[in-house]
Tab-separated table of C-alpha atoms in Angstrom:
chain	number	residue	atom	x	y	z
A	1	THR	CA	-55.443	22.582	85.913
A	2	GLN	CA	-53.294	25.339	87.379
A	3	LEU	CA	-50.767	23.216	89.384
A	4	LEU	CA	-48.626	24.539	92.239
A	5	GLU	CA	-45.203	22.857	92.196
A	6	GLN	CA	-43.343	23.188	95.437
A	7	SER	CA	-39.699	22.448	95.899
A	8	PRO	CA	-37.810	20.805	97.435
A	9	GLN	CA	-40.163	18.173	98.695
A	10	PHE	CA	-38.087	17.516	101.704
A	11	LEU	CA	-35.497	19.549	103.696
A	12	SER	CA	-33.512	18.706	106.800
A	13	ILE	CA	-31.126	21.231	108.073
A	14	GLN	CA	-29.411	22.211	111.394
A	15	GLU	CA	-30.468	24.890	113.745
A	16	GLY	CA	-29.210	28.352	112.687
A	17	GLU	CA	-28.967	27.664	109.005
A	18	ASN	CA	-30.932	29.638	106.282
A	19	LEU	CA	-33.062	27.984	103.745
A	20	THR	CA	-35.516	28.889	100.741
A	21	VAL	CA	-38.383	26.787	99.607
A	22	TYR	CA	-40.140	27.548	96.338
A	23	CYS	CA	-43.761	27.649	94.858
A	24	ASN	CA	-43.986	27.746	91.079
A	25	SER	CA	-46.608	27.579	88.335
A	26	SER	CA	-47.019	28.306	84.676
A	27	SER	CA	-50.166	30.303	85.349
A	28	VAL	CA	-50.569	33.822	86.733
A	29	PHE	CA	-52.453	34.138	90.009
A	30	SER	CA	-54.134	37.193	91.639
A	31	SER	CA	-52.747	36.163	95.009
A	32	LEU	CA	-50.827	33.298	96.822
A	33	GLN	CA	-50.910	32.204	100.339
A	34	TRP	CA	-48.347	30.349	102.428
A	35	TYR	CA	-49.298	27.948	105.263
A	36	ARG	CA	-47.343	26.016	107.850
A	37	GLN	CA	-48.836	22.766	109.072
A	38	GLU	CA	-47.411	21.216	112.271
A	39	PRO	CA	-47.681	17.400	112.889
A	40	GLY	CA	-51.167	16.479	114.143
A	41	GLU	CA	-52.413	20.015	113.332
A	42	GLY	CA	-54.323	21.781	110.632
A	43	PRO	CA	-52.655	24.268	108.296
A	44	VAL	CA	-52.110	27.855	109.689
A	45	LEU	CA	-51.967	30.833	107.434
A	46	LEU	CA	-48.696	32.624	107.510
A	47	VAL	CA	-49.090	35.341	104.758
A	48	THR	CA	-51.084	36.228	101.549
A	49	VAL	CA	-49.167	37.866	98.816
A	50	VAL	CA	-51.151	39.923	96.217
A	51	THR	CA	-48.849	42.248	94.199
A	52	GLY	CA	-46.086	41.198	91.655
A	53	GLY	CA	-42.696	41.696	93.373
A	54	GLU	CA	-44.029	42.158	96.832
A	55	VAL	CA	-42.028	41.201	99.797
A	56	LYS	CA	-43.434	40.442	103.229
A	57	LYS	CA	-41.669	39.661	106.342
A	58	LEU	CA	-42.902	37.732	109.323
A	59	LYS	CA	-40.112	37.855	112.065
A	60	ARG	CA	-37.313	35.406	110.477
A	61	LEU	CA	-39.590	34.467	107.433
A	62	THR	CA	-39.511	36.605	104.202
A	63	PHE	CA	-41.944	35.860	101.577
A	64	GLN	CA	-41.679	37.133	97.929
A	65	PHE	CA	-44.150	36.971	95.058
A	66	GLY	CA	-42.737	36.922	91.646
A	67	ASP	CA	-42.857	40.069	89.392
A	68	ALA	CA	-45.095	37.957	86.951
A	69	ARG	CA	-47.218	36.489	89.842
A	70	LYS	CA	-46.440	32.958	88.718
A	71	ASP	CA	-44.058	32.045	91.598
A	72	SER	CA	-43.217	32.758	95.153
A	73	SER	CA	-40.493	31.917	97.714
A	74	LEU	CA	-40.186	31.558	101.386
A	75	HIS	CA	-36.955	32.127	103.057
A	76	ILE	CA	-36.233	31.416	106.642
A	77	THR	CA	-33.070	33.075	108.407
A	78	ALA	CA	-31.459	31.195	111.126
A	79	ALA	CA	-34.022	28.317	111.328
A	80	GLN	CA	-35.034	27.044	114.632
A	81	PRO	CA	-36.649	23.644	115.650
A	82	GLY	CA	-39.949	25.355	115.968
A	83	ASP	CA	-39.737	26.072	112.413
A	84	THR	CA	-40.275	22.388	111.703
A	85	GLY	CA	-43.295	21.682	109.812
A	86	LEU	CA	-45.012	21.289	106.423
A	87	TYR	CA	-44.985	24.475	104.311
A	88	LEU	CA	-47.703	24.747	101.869
A	89	CYS	CA	-48.522	27.272	99.090
A	90	ALA	CA	-52.049	27.764	97.974
A	91	ARG	CA	-54.116	29.626	95.486
A	92	GLY	CA	-57.701	30.693	95.693
A	93	GLY	CA	-60.096	28.474	93.737
A	94	SER	CA	-63.365	30.002	91.943
A	95	GLN	CA	-65.539	29.511	95.018
A	96	GLY	CA	-63.248	30.780	97.546
A	97	ASN	CA	-61.748	27.389	98.370
A	98	LEU	CA	-57.977	26.797	98.513
A	99	ILE	CA	-55.899	24.756	96.056
A	100	PHE	CA	-52.667	23.520	97.621
A	101	GLY	CA	-49.309	22.475	96.436
A	102	LYS	CA	-47.789	19.227	97.783
A	103	GLY	CA	-45.831	21.163	100.330
A	104	THR	CA	-42.172	21.177	101.490
A	105	LYS	CA	-41.477	19.047	104.777
A	106	LEU	CA	-39.016	20.926	106.874
A	107	SER	CA	-36.995	19.471	109.646
A	108	VAL	CA	-34.785	21.621	111.691
A	109	LYS	CA	-32.447	19.743	113.984
A	110	PRO	CA	-31.111	21.173	117.355
B	1	GLU	CA	-62.488	32.463	120.438
B	2	ALA	CA	-62.934	28.769	120.026
B	3	GLY	CA	-61.439	27.232	116.855
B	4	VAL	CA	-62.742	24.713	114.529
B	5	ALA	CA	-63.342	21.539	116.512
B	6	GLN	CA	-63.401	18.002	114.929
B	7	SER	CA	-63.904	14.585	116.190
B	8	PRO	CA	-62.867	12.000	116.636
B	9	ARG	CA	-59.071	12.680	116.220
B	10	TYR	CA	-58.167	9.347	115.069
B	11	LYS	CA	-60.141	6.273	113.571
B	12	ILE	CA	-59.080	2.928	112.487
B	13	ILE	CA	-61.539	0.828	110.499
B	14	GLU	CA	-61.496	-2.153	108.248
B	15	LYS	CA	-62.285	-1.787	104.575
B	16	ARG	CA	-65.953	-1.916	103.715
B	17	GLN	CA	-66.864	-0.439	107.044
B	18	SER	CA	-68.370	2.904	107.326
B	19	VAL	CA	-67.235	5.906	109.315
B	20	ALA	CA	-68.540	9.402	110.083
B	21	PHE	CA	-66.627	12.471	111.039
B	22	TRP	CA	-67.944	15.688	112.831
B	23	CYS	CA	-67.006	19.329	112.552
B	24	ASN	CA	-68.185	22.196	114.531
B	25	PRO	CA	-67.013	25.583	112.848
B	26	ILE	CA	-66.130	28.832	114.404
B	27	SER	CA	-69.427	30.517	115.428
B	28	GLY	CA	-70.712	32.942	112.793
B	29	HIS	CA	-68.814	31.316	109.934
B	30	ALA	CA	-71.145	30.788	106.922
B	31	THR	CA	-68.605	28.863	104.812
B	32	LEU	CA	-67.379	25.325	105.775
B	33	TYR	CA	-64.861	22.998	103.775
B	34	TRP	CA	-63.878	19.419	104.034
B	35	TYR	CA	-60.596	18.721	102.706
B	36	GLN	CA	-58.718	15.297	102.259
B	37	GLN	CA	-54.961	15.244	102.863
B	38	ILE	CA	-53.263	12.023	101.980
B	39	LEU	CA	-49.727	11.461	103.441
B	40	GLY	CA	-47.175	13.343	101.453
B	41	GLN	CA	-49.642	15.632	99.679
B	42	GLY	CA	-51.499	18.913	100.350
B	43	PRO	CA	-55.093	19.015	101.375
B	44	LYS	CA	-57.551	18.764	98.508
B	45	LEU	CA	-61.168	20.020	98.818
B	46	LEU	CA	-64.058	17.514	99.026
B	47	ILE	CA	-66.859	19.691	99.465
B	48	GLN	CA	-67.667	23.369	100.287
B	49	PHE	CA	-70.940	24.700	101.969
B	50	GLN	CA	-72.281	28.111	102.236
B	51	ASN	CA	-74.733	27.970	105.196
B	52	ASN	CA	-76.525	24.859	104.585
B	53	GLY	CA	-76.112	24.750	100.870
B	54	VAL	CA	-73.496	22.993	98.655
B	55	VAL	CA	-71.209	25.387	96.752
B	56	ASP	CA	-68.806	22.764	95.314
B	57	ASP	CA	-68.763	19.023	95.572
B	58	SER	CA	-67.101	18.412	92.382
B	59	GLN	CA	-64.401	16.300	93.809
B	60	LEU	CA	-66.355	14.345	96.314
B	61	PRO	CA	-66.599	10.735	95.376
B	62	LYS	CA	-70.362	10.525	95.700
B	63	ASP	CA	-70.653	6.752	95.442
B	64	ARG	CA	-69.137	6.447	98.794
B	65	PHE	CA	-68.654	9.937	100.351
B	66	SER	CA	-71.501	12.045	101.687
B	67	ALA	CA	-71.823	15.259	103.866
B	68	GLU	CA	-74.287	17.484	105.103
B	69	ARG	CA	-74.730	20.628	107.066
B	70	LEU	CA	-78.448	20.567	107.968
B	71	LYS	CA	-78.804	23.570	110.134
B	72	GLY	CA	-75.974	25.635	108.559
B	73	VAL	CA	-73.583	25.102	111.644
B	74	ASP	CA	-72.303	21.711	112.305
B	75	SER	CA	-71.328	19.279	109.620
B	76	THR	CA	-70.746	15.602	109.254
B	77	LEU	CA	-68.715	13.756	106.627
B	78	LYS	CA	-69.458	10.087	105.981
B	79	ILE	CA	-67.661	7.323	104.035
B	80	GLN	CA	-69.623	4.178	103.186
B	81	PRO	CA	-68.076	1.788	102.394
B	82	ALA	CA	-64.502	2.766	103.130
B	83	LYS	CA	-61.585	1.615	100.825
B	84	LEU	CA	-57.892	1.403	101.685
B	85	GLU	CA	-57.089	4.477	99.661
B	86	ASP	CA	-59.415	6.524	101.996
B	87	SER	CA	-56.674	6.462	104.566
B	88	ALA	CA	-56.026	10.133	104.949
B	89	VAL	CA	-56.247	13.169	107.230
B	90	TYR	CA	-59.712	14.741	106.851
B	91	LEU	CA	-59.634	18.446	107.579
B	92	CYS	CA	-62.433	20.740	108.403
B	93	ALA	CA	-62.233	24.351	107.822
B	94	SER	CA	-64.451	27.489	108.131
B	95	SER	CA	-64.472	31.119	107.044
B	96	PHE	CA	-66.715	34.073	107.714
B	97	GLY	CA	-67.562	34.059	103.989
B	98	MET	CA	-66.262	32.865	100.731
B	99	ASN	CA	-62.852	34.367	99.752
B	100	THR	CA	-62.198	35.193	103.475
B	101	GLU	CA	-59.517	33.528	105.650
B	102	ALA	CA	-60.120	29.919	106.340
B	103	PHE	CA	-59.394	28.413	109.667
B	104	PHE	CA	-58.669	24.735	110.026
B	105	GLY	CA	-59.397	22.177	112.623
B	106	GLN	CA	-56.843	19.588	113.808
B	107	GLY	CA	-58.232	16.890	111.611
B	108	THR	CA	-59.273	13.311	111.872
B	109	ARG	CA	-56.681	10.836	110.875
B	110	LEU	CA	-58.421	7.792	109.394
B	111	THR	CA	-56.651	4.530	108.815
B	112	VAL	CA	-58.409	1.872	106.765
B	113	VAL	CA	-57.050	-1.663	107.207
């Protein structure tokens, strides 16, 4: 089983701080997706990374796919309370379904 | 464009009872997924439909779980009888086709007591 290990599991920070969360595996992936899930909602796709070494930016969020396509990171600059949520990484399954990591639960306090 | 609709939002039942969840996918989406998300974990695929056919149900506990998508649009997921460990959020998602972006509903939070 090609597991996705996410770290840290929990993160609680103050508004304005920077943070990085990680998604690691021992396997190579053709692509990786990052989702944010707010309480009481379903996951929402943030970004898909497909090329080793790729960096994508989404406002204050920066996503990086490792050169070997085995790991990825999400960096948030100047976190805001609205960034609070569960951040999930996922890879594609053989039939187009998604296989998720356990997620990083982020809490940003005002 | 309307999103994926799920009902009910919350359900509390006693163990050994039965329960059913309903999902209406985004119009025109051929692929429909049911995921189970236990507290503290990421979603896990239970079953995937392509139109009204099952593509993958390898992780569906078939002794107690069943799902159907008879007309290739709406879908229902049933649990009978429920166990305590079935307490979770059940998420429905749909996509235009396989390997295209999936959109999730708000989920149904099931508590089995």
